[in-house]
Structure formats: structure tokens, C-alpha cells
PDB file of C-alpha atoms in Angstrom:
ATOM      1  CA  UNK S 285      62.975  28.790   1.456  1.00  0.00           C
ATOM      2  CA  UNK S 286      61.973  32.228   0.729  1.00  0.00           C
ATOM      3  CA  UNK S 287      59.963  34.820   2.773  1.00  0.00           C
ATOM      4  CA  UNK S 288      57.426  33.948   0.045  1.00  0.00           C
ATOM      5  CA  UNK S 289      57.504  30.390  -0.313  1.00  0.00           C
ATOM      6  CA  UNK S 290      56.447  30.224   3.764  1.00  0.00           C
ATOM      7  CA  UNK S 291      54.008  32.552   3.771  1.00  0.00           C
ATOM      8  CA  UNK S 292      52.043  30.727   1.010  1.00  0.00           C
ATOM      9  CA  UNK S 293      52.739  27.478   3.056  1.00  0.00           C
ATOM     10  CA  UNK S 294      51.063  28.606   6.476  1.00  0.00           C
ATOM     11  CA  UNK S 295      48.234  30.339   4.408  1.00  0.00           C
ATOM     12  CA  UNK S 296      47.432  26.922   2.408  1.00  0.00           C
ATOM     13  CA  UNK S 297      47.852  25.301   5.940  1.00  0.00           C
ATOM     14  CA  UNK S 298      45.544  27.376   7.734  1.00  0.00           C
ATOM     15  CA  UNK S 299      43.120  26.794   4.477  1.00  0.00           C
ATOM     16  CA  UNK S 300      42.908  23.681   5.013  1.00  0.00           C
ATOM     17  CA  UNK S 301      42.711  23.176   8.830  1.00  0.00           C
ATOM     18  CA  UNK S 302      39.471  25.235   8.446  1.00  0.00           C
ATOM     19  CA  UNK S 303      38.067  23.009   5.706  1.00  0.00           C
ATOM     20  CA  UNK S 304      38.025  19.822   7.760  1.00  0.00           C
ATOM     21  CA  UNK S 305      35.268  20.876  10.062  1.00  0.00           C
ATOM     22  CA  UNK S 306      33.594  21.569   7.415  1.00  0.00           C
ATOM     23  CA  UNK S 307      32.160  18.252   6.774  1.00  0.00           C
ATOM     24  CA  UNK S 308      31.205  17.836   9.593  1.00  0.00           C
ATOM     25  CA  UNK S 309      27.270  19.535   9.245  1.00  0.00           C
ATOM     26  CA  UNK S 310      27.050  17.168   5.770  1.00  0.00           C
ATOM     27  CA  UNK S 311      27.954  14.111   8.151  1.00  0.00           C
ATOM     28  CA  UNK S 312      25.241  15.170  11.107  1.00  0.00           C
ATOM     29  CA  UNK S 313      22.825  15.743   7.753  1.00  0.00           C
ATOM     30  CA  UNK S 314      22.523  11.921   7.129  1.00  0.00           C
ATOM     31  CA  UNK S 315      18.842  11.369   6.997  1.00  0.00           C
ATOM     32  CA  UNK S 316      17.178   8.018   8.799  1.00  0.00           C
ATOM     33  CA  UNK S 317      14.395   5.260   7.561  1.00  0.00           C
ATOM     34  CA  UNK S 318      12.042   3.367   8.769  1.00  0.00           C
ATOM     35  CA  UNK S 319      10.814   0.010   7.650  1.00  0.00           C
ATOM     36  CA  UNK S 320       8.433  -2.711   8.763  1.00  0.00           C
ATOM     37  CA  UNK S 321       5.754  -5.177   8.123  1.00  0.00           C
ATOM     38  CA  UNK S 322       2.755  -5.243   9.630  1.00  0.00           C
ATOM     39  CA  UNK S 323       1.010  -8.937  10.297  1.00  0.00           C
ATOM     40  CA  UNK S 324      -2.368 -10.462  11.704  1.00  0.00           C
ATOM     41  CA  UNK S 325      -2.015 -11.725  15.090  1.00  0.00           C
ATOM     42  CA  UNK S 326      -2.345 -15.742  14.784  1.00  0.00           C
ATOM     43  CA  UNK S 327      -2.122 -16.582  11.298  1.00  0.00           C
ATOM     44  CA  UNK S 328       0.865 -14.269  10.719  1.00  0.00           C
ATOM     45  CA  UNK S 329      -0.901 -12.927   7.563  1.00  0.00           C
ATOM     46  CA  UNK S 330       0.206  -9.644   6.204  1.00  0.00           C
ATOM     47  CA  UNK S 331      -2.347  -7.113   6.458  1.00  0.00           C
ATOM     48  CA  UNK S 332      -3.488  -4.627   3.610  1.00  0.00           C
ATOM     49  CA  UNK S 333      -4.546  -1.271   4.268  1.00  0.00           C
ATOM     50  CA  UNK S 334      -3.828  -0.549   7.627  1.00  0.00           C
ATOM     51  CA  UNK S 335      -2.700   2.890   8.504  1.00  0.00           C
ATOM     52  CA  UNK S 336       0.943   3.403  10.099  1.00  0.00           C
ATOM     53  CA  UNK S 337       1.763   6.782  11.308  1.00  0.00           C
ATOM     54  CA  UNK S 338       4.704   8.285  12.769  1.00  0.00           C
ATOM     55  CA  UNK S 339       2.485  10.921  15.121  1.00  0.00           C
ATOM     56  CA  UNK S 340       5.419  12.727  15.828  1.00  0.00           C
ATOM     57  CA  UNK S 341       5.911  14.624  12.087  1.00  0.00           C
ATOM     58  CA  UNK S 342       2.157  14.010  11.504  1.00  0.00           C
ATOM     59  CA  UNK S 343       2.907  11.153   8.159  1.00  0.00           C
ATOM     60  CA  UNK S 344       1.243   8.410   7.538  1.00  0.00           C
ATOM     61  CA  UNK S 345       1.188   5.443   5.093  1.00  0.00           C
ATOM     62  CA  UNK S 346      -1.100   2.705   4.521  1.00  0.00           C
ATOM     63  CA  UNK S 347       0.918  -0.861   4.264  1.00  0.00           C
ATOM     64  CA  UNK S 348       1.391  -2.588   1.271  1.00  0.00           C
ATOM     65  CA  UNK S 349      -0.657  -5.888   0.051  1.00  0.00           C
ATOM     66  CA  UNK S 350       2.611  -7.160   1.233  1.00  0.00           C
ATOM     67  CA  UNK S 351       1.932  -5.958   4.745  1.00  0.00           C
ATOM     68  CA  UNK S 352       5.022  -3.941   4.141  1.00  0.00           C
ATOM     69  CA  UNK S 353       5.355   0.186   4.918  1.00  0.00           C
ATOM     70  CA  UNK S 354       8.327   2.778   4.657  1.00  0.00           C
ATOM     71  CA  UNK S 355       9.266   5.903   6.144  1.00  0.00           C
ATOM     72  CA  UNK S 356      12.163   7.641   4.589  1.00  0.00           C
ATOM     73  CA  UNK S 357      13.937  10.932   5.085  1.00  0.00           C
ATOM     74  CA  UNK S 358      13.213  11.132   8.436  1.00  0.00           C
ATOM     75  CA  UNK S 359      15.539  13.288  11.102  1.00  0.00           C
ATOM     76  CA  UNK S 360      17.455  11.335  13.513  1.00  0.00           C
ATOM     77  CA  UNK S 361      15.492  10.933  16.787  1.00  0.00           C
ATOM     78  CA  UNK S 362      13.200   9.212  18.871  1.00  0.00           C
ATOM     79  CA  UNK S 363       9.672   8.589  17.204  1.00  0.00           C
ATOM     80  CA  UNK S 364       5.948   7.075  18.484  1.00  0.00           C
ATOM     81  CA  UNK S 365       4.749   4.882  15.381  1.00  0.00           C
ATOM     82  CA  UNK S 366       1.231   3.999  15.858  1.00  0.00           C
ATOM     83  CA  UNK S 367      -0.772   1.251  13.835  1.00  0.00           C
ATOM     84  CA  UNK S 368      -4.307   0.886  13.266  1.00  0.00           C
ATOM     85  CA  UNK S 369      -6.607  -1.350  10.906  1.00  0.00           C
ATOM     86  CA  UNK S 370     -10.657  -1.790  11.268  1.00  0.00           C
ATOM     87  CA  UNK S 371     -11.202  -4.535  13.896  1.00  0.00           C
ATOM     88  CA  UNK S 372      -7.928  -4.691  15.465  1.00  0.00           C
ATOM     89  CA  UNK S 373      -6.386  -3.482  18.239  1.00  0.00           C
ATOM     90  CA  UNK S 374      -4.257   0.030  17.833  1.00  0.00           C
ATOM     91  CA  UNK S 375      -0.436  -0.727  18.420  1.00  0.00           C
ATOM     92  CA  UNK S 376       1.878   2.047  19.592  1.00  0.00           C
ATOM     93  CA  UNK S 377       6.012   1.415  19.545  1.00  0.00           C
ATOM     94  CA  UNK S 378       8.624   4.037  20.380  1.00  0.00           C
ATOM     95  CA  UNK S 379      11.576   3.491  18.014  1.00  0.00           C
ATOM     96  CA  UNK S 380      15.074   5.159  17.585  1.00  0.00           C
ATOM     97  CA  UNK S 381      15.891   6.400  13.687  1.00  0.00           C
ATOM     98  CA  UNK S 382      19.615   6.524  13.614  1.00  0.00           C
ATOM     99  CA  UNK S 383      21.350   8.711  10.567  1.00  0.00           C
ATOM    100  CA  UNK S 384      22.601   6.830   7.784  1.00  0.00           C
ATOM    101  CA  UNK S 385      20.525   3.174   8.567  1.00  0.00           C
ATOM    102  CA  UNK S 386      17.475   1.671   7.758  1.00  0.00           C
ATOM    103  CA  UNK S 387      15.502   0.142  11.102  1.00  0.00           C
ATOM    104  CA  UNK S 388      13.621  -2.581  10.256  1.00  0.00           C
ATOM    105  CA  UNK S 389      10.378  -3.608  12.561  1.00  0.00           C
ATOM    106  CA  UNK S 390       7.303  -6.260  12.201  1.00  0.00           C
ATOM    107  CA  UNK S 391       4.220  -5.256  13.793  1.00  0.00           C
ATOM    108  CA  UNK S 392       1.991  -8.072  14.468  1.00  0.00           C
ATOM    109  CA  UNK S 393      -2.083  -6.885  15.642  1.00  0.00           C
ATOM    110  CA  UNK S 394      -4.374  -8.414  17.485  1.00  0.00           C
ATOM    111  CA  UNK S 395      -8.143  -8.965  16.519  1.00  0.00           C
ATOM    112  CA  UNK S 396     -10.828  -6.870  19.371  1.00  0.00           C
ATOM    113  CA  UNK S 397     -12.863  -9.946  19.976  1.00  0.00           C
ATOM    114  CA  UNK S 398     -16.498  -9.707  19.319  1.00  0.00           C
ATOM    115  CA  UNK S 399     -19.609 -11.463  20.663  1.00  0.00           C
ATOM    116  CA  UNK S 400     -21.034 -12.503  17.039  1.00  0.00           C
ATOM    117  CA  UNK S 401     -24.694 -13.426  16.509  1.00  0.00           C
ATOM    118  CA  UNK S 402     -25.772 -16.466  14.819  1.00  0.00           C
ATOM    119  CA  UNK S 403     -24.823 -16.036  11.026  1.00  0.00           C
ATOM    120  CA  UNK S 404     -26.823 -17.736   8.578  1.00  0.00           C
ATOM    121  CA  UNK S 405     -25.413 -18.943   5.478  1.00  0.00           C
ATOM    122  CA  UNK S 406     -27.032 -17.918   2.055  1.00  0.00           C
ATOM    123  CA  UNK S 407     -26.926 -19.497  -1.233  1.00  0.00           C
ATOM    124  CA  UNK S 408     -23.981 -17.885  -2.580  1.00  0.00           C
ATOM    125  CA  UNK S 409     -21.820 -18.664   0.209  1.00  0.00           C
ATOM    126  CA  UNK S 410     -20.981 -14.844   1.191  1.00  0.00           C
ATOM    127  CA  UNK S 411     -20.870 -15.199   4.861  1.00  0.00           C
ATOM    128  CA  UNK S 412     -22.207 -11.671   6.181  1.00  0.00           C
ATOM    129  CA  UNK S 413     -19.365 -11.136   9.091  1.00  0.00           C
ATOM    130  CA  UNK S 414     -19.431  -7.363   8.922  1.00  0.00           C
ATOM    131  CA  UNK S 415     -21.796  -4.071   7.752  1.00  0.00           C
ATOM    132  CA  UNK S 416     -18.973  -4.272   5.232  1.00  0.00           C
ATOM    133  CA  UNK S 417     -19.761  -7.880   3.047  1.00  0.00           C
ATOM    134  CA  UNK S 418     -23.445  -6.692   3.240  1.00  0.00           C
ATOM    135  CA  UNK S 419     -23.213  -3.415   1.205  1.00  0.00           C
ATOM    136  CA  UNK S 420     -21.135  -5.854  -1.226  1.00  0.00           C
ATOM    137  CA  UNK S 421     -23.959  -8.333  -1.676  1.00  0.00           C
ATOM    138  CA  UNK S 422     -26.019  -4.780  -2.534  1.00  0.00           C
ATOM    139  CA  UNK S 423     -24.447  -3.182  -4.964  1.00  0.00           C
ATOM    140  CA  UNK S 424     -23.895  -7.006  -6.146  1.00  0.00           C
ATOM    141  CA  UNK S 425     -27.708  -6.315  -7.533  1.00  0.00           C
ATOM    142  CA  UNK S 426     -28.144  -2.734  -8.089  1.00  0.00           C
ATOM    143  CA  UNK S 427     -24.365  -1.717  -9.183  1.00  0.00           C
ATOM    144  CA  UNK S 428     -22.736  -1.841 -12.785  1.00  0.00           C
ATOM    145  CA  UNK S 429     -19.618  -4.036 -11.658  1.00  0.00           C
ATOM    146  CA  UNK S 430     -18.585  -7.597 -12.112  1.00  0.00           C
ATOM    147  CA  UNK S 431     -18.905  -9.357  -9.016  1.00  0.00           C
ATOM    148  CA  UNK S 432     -17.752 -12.384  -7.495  1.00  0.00           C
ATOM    149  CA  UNK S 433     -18.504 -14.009  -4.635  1.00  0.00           C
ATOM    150  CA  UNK S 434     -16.446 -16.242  -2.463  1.00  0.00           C
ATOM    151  CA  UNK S 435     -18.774 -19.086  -3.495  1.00  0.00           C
ATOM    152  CA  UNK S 436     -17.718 -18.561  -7.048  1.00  0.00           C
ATOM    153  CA  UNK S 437     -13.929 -18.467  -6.598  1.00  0.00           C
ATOM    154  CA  UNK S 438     -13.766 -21.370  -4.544  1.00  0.00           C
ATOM    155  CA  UNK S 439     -15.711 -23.496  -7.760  1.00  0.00           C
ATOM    156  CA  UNK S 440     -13.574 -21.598 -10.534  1.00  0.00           C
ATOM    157  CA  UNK S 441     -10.855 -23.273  -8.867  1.00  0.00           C
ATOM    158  CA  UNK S 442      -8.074 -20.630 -10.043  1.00  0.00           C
ATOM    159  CA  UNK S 443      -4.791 -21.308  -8.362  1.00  0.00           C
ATOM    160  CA  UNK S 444      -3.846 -17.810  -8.297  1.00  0.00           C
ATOM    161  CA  UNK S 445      -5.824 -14.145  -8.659  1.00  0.00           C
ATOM    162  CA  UNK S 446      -3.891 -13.310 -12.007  1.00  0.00           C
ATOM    163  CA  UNK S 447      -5.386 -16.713 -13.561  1.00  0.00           C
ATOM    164  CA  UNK S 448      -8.955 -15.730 -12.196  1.00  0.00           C
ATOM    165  CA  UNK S 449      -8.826 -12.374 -13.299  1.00  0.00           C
ATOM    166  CA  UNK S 450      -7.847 -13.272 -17.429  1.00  0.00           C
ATOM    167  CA  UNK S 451     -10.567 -16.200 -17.348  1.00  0.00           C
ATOM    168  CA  UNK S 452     -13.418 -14.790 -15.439  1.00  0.00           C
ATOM    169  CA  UNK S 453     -13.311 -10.939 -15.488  1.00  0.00           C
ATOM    170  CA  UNK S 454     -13.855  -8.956 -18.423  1.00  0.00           C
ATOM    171  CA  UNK S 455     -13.160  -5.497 -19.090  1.00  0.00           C
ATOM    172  CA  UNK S 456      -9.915  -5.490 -17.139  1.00  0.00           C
ATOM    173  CA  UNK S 457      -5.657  -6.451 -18.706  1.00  0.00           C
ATOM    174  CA  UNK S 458      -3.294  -7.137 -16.625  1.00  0.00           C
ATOM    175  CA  UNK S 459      -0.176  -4.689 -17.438  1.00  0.00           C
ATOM    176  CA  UNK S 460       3.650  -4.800 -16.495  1.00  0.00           C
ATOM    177  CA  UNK S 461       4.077  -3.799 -12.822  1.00  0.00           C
ATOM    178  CA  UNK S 462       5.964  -0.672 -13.062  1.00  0.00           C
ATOM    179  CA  UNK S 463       8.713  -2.342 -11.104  1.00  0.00           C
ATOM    180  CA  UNK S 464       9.056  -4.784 -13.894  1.00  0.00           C
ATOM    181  CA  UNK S 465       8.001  -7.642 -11.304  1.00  0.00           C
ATOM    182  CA  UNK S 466       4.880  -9.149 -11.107  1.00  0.00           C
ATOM    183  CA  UNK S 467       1.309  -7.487 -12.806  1.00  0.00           C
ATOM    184  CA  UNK S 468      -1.111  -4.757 -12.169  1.00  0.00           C
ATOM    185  CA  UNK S 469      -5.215  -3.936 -12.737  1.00  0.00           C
ATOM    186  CA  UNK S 470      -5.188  -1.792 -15.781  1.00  0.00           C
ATOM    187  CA  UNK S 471      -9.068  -0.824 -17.173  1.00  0.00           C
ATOM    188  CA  UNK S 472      -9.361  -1.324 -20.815  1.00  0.00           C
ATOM    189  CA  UNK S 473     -12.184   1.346 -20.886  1.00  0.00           C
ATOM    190  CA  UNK S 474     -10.730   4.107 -18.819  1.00  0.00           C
ATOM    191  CA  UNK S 475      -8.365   6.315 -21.315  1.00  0.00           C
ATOM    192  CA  UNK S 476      -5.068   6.699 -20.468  1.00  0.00           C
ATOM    193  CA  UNK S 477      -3.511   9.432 -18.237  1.00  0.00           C
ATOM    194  CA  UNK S 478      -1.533  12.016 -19.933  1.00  0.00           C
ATOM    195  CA  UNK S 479       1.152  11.825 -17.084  1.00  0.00           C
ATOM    196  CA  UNK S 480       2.070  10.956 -14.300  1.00  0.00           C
ATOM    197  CA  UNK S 481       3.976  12.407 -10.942  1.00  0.00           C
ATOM    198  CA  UNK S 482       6.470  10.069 -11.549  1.00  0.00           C
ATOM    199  CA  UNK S 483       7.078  10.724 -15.536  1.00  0.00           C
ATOM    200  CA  UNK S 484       5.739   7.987 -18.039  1.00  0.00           C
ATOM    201  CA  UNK S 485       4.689   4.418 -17.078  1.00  0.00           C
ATOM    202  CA  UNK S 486       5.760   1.296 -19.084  1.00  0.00           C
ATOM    203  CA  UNK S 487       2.903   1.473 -22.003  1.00  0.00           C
ATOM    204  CA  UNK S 488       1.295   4.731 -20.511  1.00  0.00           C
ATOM    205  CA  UNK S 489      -1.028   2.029 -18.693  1.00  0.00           C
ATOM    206  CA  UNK S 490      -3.966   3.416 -16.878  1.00  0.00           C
ATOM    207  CA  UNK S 491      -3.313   1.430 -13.508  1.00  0.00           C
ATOM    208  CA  UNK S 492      -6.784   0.968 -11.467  1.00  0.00           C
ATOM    209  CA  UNK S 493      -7.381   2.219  -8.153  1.00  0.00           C
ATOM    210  CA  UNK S 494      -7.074  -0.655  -5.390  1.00  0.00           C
ATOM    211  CA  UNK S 495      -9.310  -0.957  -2.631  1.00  0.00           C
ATOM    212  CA  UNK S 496      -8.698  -3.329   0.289  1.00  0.00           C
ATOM    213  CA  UNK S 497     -11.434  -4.344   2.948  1.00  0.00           C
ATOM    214  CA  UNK S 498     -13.140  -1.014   2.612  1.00  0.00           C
ATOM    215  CA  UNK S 499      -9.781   1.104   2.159  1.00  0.00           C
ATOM    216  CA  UNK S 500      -8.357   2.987  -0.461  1.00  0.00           C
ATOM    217  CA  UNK S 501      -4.564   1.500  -1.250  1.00  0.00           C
ATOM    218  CA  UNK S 502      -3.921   3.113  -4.369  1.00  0.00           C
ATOM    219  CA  UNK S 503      -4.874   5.477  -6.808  1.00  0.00           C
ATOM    220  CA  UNK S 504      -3.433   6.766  -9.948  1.00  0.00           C
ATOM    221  CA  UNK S 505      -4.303  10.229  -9.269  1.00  0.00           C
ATOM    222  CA  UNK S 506      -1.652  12.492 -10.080  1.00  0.00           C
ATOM    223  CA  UNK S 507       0.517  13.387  -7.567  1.00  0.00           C
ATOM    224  CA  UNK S 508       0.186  10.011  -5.777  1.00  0.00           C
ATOM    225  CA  UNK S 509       3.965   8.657  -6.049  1.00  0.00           C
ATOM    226  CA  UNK S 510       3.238   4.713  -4.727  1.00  0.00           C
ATOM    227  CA  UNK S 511       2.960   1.799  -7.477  1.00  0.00           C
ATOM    228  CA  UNK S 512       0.020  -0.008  -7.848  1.00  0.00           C
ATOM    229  CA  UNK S 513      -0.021  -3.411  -5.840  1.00  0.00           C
ATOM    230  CA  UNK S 514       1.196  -6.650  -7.360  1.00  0.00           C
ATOM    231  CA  UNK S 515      -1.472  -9.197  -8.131  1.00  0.00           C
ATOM    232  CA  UNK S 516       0.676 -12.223  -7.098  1.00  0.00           C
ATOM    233  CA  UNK S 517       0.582 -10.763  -3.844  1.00  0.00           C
ATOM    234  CA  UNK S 518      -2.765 -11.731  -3.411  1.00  0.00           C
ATOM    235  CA  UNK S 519      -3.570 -14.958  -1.809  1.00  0.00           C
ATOM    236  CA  UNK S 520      -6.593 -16.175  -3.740  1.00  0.00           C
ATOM    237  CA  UNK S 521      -7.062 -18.789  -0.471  1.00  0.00           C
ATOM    238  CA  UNK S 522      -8.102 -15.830   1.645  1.00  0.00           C
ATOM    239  CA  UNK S 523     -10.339 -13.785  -1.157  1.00  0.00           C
ATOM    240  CA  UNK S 524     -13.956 -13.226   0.227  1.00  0.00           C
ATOM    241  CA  UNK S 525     -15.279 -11.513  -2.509  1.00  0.00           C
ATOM    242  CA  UNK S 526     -14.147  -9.481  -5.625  1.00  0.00           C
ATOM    243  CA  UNK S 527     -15.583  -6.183  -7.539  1.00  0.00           C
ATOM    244  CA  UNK S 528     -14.680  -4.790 -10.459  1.00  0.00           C
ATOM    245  CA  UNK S 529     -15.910  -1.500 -11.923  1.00  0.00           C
ATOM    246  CA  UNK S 530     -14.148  -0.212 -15.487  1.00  0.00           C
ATOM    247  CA  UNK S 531     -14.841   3.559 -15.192  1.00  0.00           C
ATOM    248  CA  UNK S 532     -15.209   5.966 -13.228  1.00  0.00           C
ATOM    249  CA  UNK S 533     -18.990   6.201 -14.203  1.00  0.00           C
ATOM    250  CA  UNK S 534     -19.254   2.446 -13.269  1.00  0.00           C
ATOM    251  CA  UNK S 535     -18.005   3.188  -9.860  1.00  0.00           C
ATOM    252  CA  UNK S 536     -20.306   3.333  -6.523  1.00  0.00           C
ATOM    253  CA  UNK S 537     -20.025   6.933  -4.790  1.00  0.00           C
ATOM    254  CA  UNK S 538     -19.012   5.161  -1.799  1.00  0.00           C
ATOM    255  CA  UNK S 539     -15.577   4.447  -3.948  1.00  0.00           C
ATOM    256  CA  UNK S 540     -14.954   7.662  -4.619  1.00  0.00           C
ATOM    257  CA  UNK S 541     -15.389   8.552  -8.339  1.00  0.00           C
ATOM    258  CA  UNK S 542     -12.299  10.895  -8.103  1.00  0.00           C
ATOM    259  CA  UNK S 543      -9.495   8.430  -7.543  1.00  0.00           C
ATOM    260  CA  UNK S 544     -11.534   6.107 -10.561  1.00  0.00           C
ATOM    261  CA  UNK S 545     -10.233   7.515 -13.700  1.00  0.00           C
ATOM    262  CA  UNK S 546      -8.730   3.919 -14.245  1.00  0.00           C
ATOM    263  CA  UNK S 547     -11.236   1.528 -13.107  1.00  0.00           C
ATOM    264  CA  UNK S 548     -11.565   0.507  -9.586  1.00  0.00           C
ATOM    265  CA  UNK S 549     -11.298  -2.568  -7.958  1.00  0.00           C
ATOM    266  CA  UNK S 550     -12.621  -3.854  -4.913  1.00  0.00           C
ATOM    267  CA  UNK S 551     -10.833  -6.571  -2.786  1.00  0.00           C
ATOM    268  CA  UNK S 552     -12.050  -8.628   0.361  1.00  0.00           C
ATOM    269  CA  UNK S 553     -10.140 -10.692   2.053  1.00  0.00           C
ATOM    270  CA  UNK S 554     -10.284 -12.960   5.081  1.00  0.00           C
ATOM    271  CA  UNK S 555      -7.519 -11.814   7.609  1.00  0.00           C
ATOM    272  CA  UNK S 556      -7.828 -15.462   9.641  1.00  0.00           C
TER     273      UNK S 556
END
């Protein structure tokens, strides 16, 4: 072997004993997740709308009508994840994101109790259990919506809210989720966006905003990267009422008119 031919061989050598620890800032770069589900306390139900937040990193998500929330991207650590919904009790949990995995948790909150006063029934069978049910009985008379009460979906009958919505609810298709499972609210007045965050949706649909006991779930707004919620993951059993507005020009201030481009609709449902 040549003076050469060993020089060149402790050179590549020493090349390549410094590249090793190079990988090692890629491996410590693995990014963590956090999943869970958030339920009602006896019934197990999964609750809508409530806000999950991960106070350390200031995020927060609202869960899904699946009950279901994500946090991705997230540095490995130790992190306080708080939950809150209107008329529960807050929940706080300390959990450990570990790089590379997904940690799953289920969140189950418990209902404050409440002294209630007598409640009276009325014709329309819209039990008044909250401030909330009684601003939907009045914009049930002064609002341009379609309305329906609990009264009324019990006596339709429909088996499911995609059945209810084609026979009793005009104004309103029900599109292709964008995950190719399932359905979404689409308005047939509202024009369609031009685009989207996320590039173009199956048919350019104009997906409705989603509201959920008095909380906005989803918007089409751009810039807001969640899909809409699937209809099938409604249980019509638990519906307490139903609104529907087709514009933004139908929709009640208190609804925010900005997030309405698409139509808006309103869901309340019995947590029990």
C-alpha cells in the first residue's frame, strides 16, 4: 500500500467517524402528539365544543363532534392540558409527550350541579333548561332561519340527522365530507369560496359554519385548516333543537356574520 493509498484511507476514516454524530440532533428533533377524547361524565357521551388547551405553549382546540381533539408537533416534555365546556367542571392533567409517539388520553367531565327551578313545559316541547334554549325559541319568531324544535324531531321520526336534514330542511345539500367519509352542511345560497387554506375542496363546496351548544366548531373562513364535522356523527336521540340560516345575511349577529359566508347552522344537543 502506498504512502497515498493510506493517507486517503485515514482521511475517509476520520470523514466518516465525524458524520455519525451527526444524526444525532435529527434523532433528538422527533416531534411528539397528543391525542384524546373528551366524554360526559355518566352517560359517556362525547362532548362537542369544549375547549382543550395545552396552557403551557398557549394552543388550544375545540373537540370534535366526535369528542375527539389533537395536538401535533409538539416538543418533547412535560405539559398541563386543561379542559373546559359550559356547565361542567374544568379538568386539568399533567401528561408526558415523548418524541416520535402519539399519547393517547380520554377525558371524561363532570356536570357542576345546579339547584333548578320548576320548569314548565310549553307546547312545542322545548324544555327551557338554560338562558341558552330561550334565545332559540326567540329568534325561532323574529329570525329568518328554519327552525326545529325537539318536539318536531321526535314526531318526524328520522332515524338519523342526514335523513332529517334532506326531508325537512330546505335550502341546505349535503356534500362529500372532504375526507371522503361521511357528509357535510353545504348552503345552496351562499356562493362558493374561491379557495381555500387547504387548496380546492371536492366540488369547490361551500361547507357551513357549525355551531354546537352556543360554540363555534367550524368555519370555512380561510385560513381555518379543520374539516367540517360529519353529520353521522350526530346522534339525532340527543338533538334539542336545530337552526338553520343559508347566508350570511340570514344569520343572527350573535352567530357571527363573519364566519357565515356558507350558511350557518345551529346545533343543540342534550349532553345526558
Amino acid at each position: 500500500m502506498t504512502r497515498w493509498q493510506r493517507t486517503t484511507g485515514r482521511a475517509l476514516l476520520g470523514l466518516l467517524g465525524c458524520a455519525c454524530p451527526l444524526l444525532a440532533p435529527a434523532q433528538a428533533a422527533q416531534q411528539a402528539s397528543i391525542r384524546g377524547q373528551v366524554n360526559a361524565d355518566s352517560s359517556g357521551t362525547p362532548v362537542s365544543g369544549a375547549e382543550v388547551s395545552v396552557v403551557e405553549i398557549s394552543r388550544t382546540v375545540r373537540s370534535s363532534a366526535a369528542g375527539e381533539f389533537a395536538f401535533d408537533d409538539l416538543q418533547p416534555g412535560l405539559y398541563l392540558l386543561r379542559v373546559r365546556y359550559p356547565g361542567f367542571t374544568p379538568l386539568e392533567d399533567t401528561v408526558r409527550a415523548v418524541a416520535g409517539e402519539t399519547v393517547r388520553v380520554r377525558y371524561r367531565i363532570t356536570r357542576i350541579a345546579v339547584a333548578l327551578t320548576p320548569v314548565t313545559v310549553v307546547a312545542d316541547s322545548v324544555v327551557e333548561l338554560s338562558a341558552l334554549m330561550a334565545d332559540f325559541r326567540r329568534r325561532r319568531e323574529t329570525a329568518n332561519g328554519k327552525f326545529l324544535t325537539a318536539a318536531e324531531i321526535r314526531k318526524i321520526g328520522s332515524q338519523s340527522l342526514v335523513s332529517l336534514v334532506r326531508g325537512h330542511v330546505g335550502g341546505f345539500d349535503l356534500v362529500r365530507h372532504p375526507s371522503g367519509m361521511g357528509t357535510a352542511f353545504a348552503s345552496r345560497r351562499a356562493a362558493a369560496p374561491k379557495s381555500f387554506e387547504r387548496g380546492a375542496r371536492p366540488g369547490n363546496e361551500c361547507y357551513s359554519s357549525v355551531w354546537i351548544n352556543g360554540q363555534l366548531i367550524y368555519t370555512s373562513s380561510p385560513g381555518k385548516l379543520q374539516d367540517p364535522p360529519r353529520i353521522e356523527d350526530f346522534d339525532v336521540t340527543h338533538l334539542n333543537g336545530l337552526e338553520f340560516y343559508r347566508s350570511a345575511a340570514e344569520t343572527p349577529l350573535e352567530f357571527n356574520a363573519m364566519t357565515a359566508a356558507c350558511g350557518t347552522v345551529v346545533i343543540w344537543m342534550d349532553l345526558r
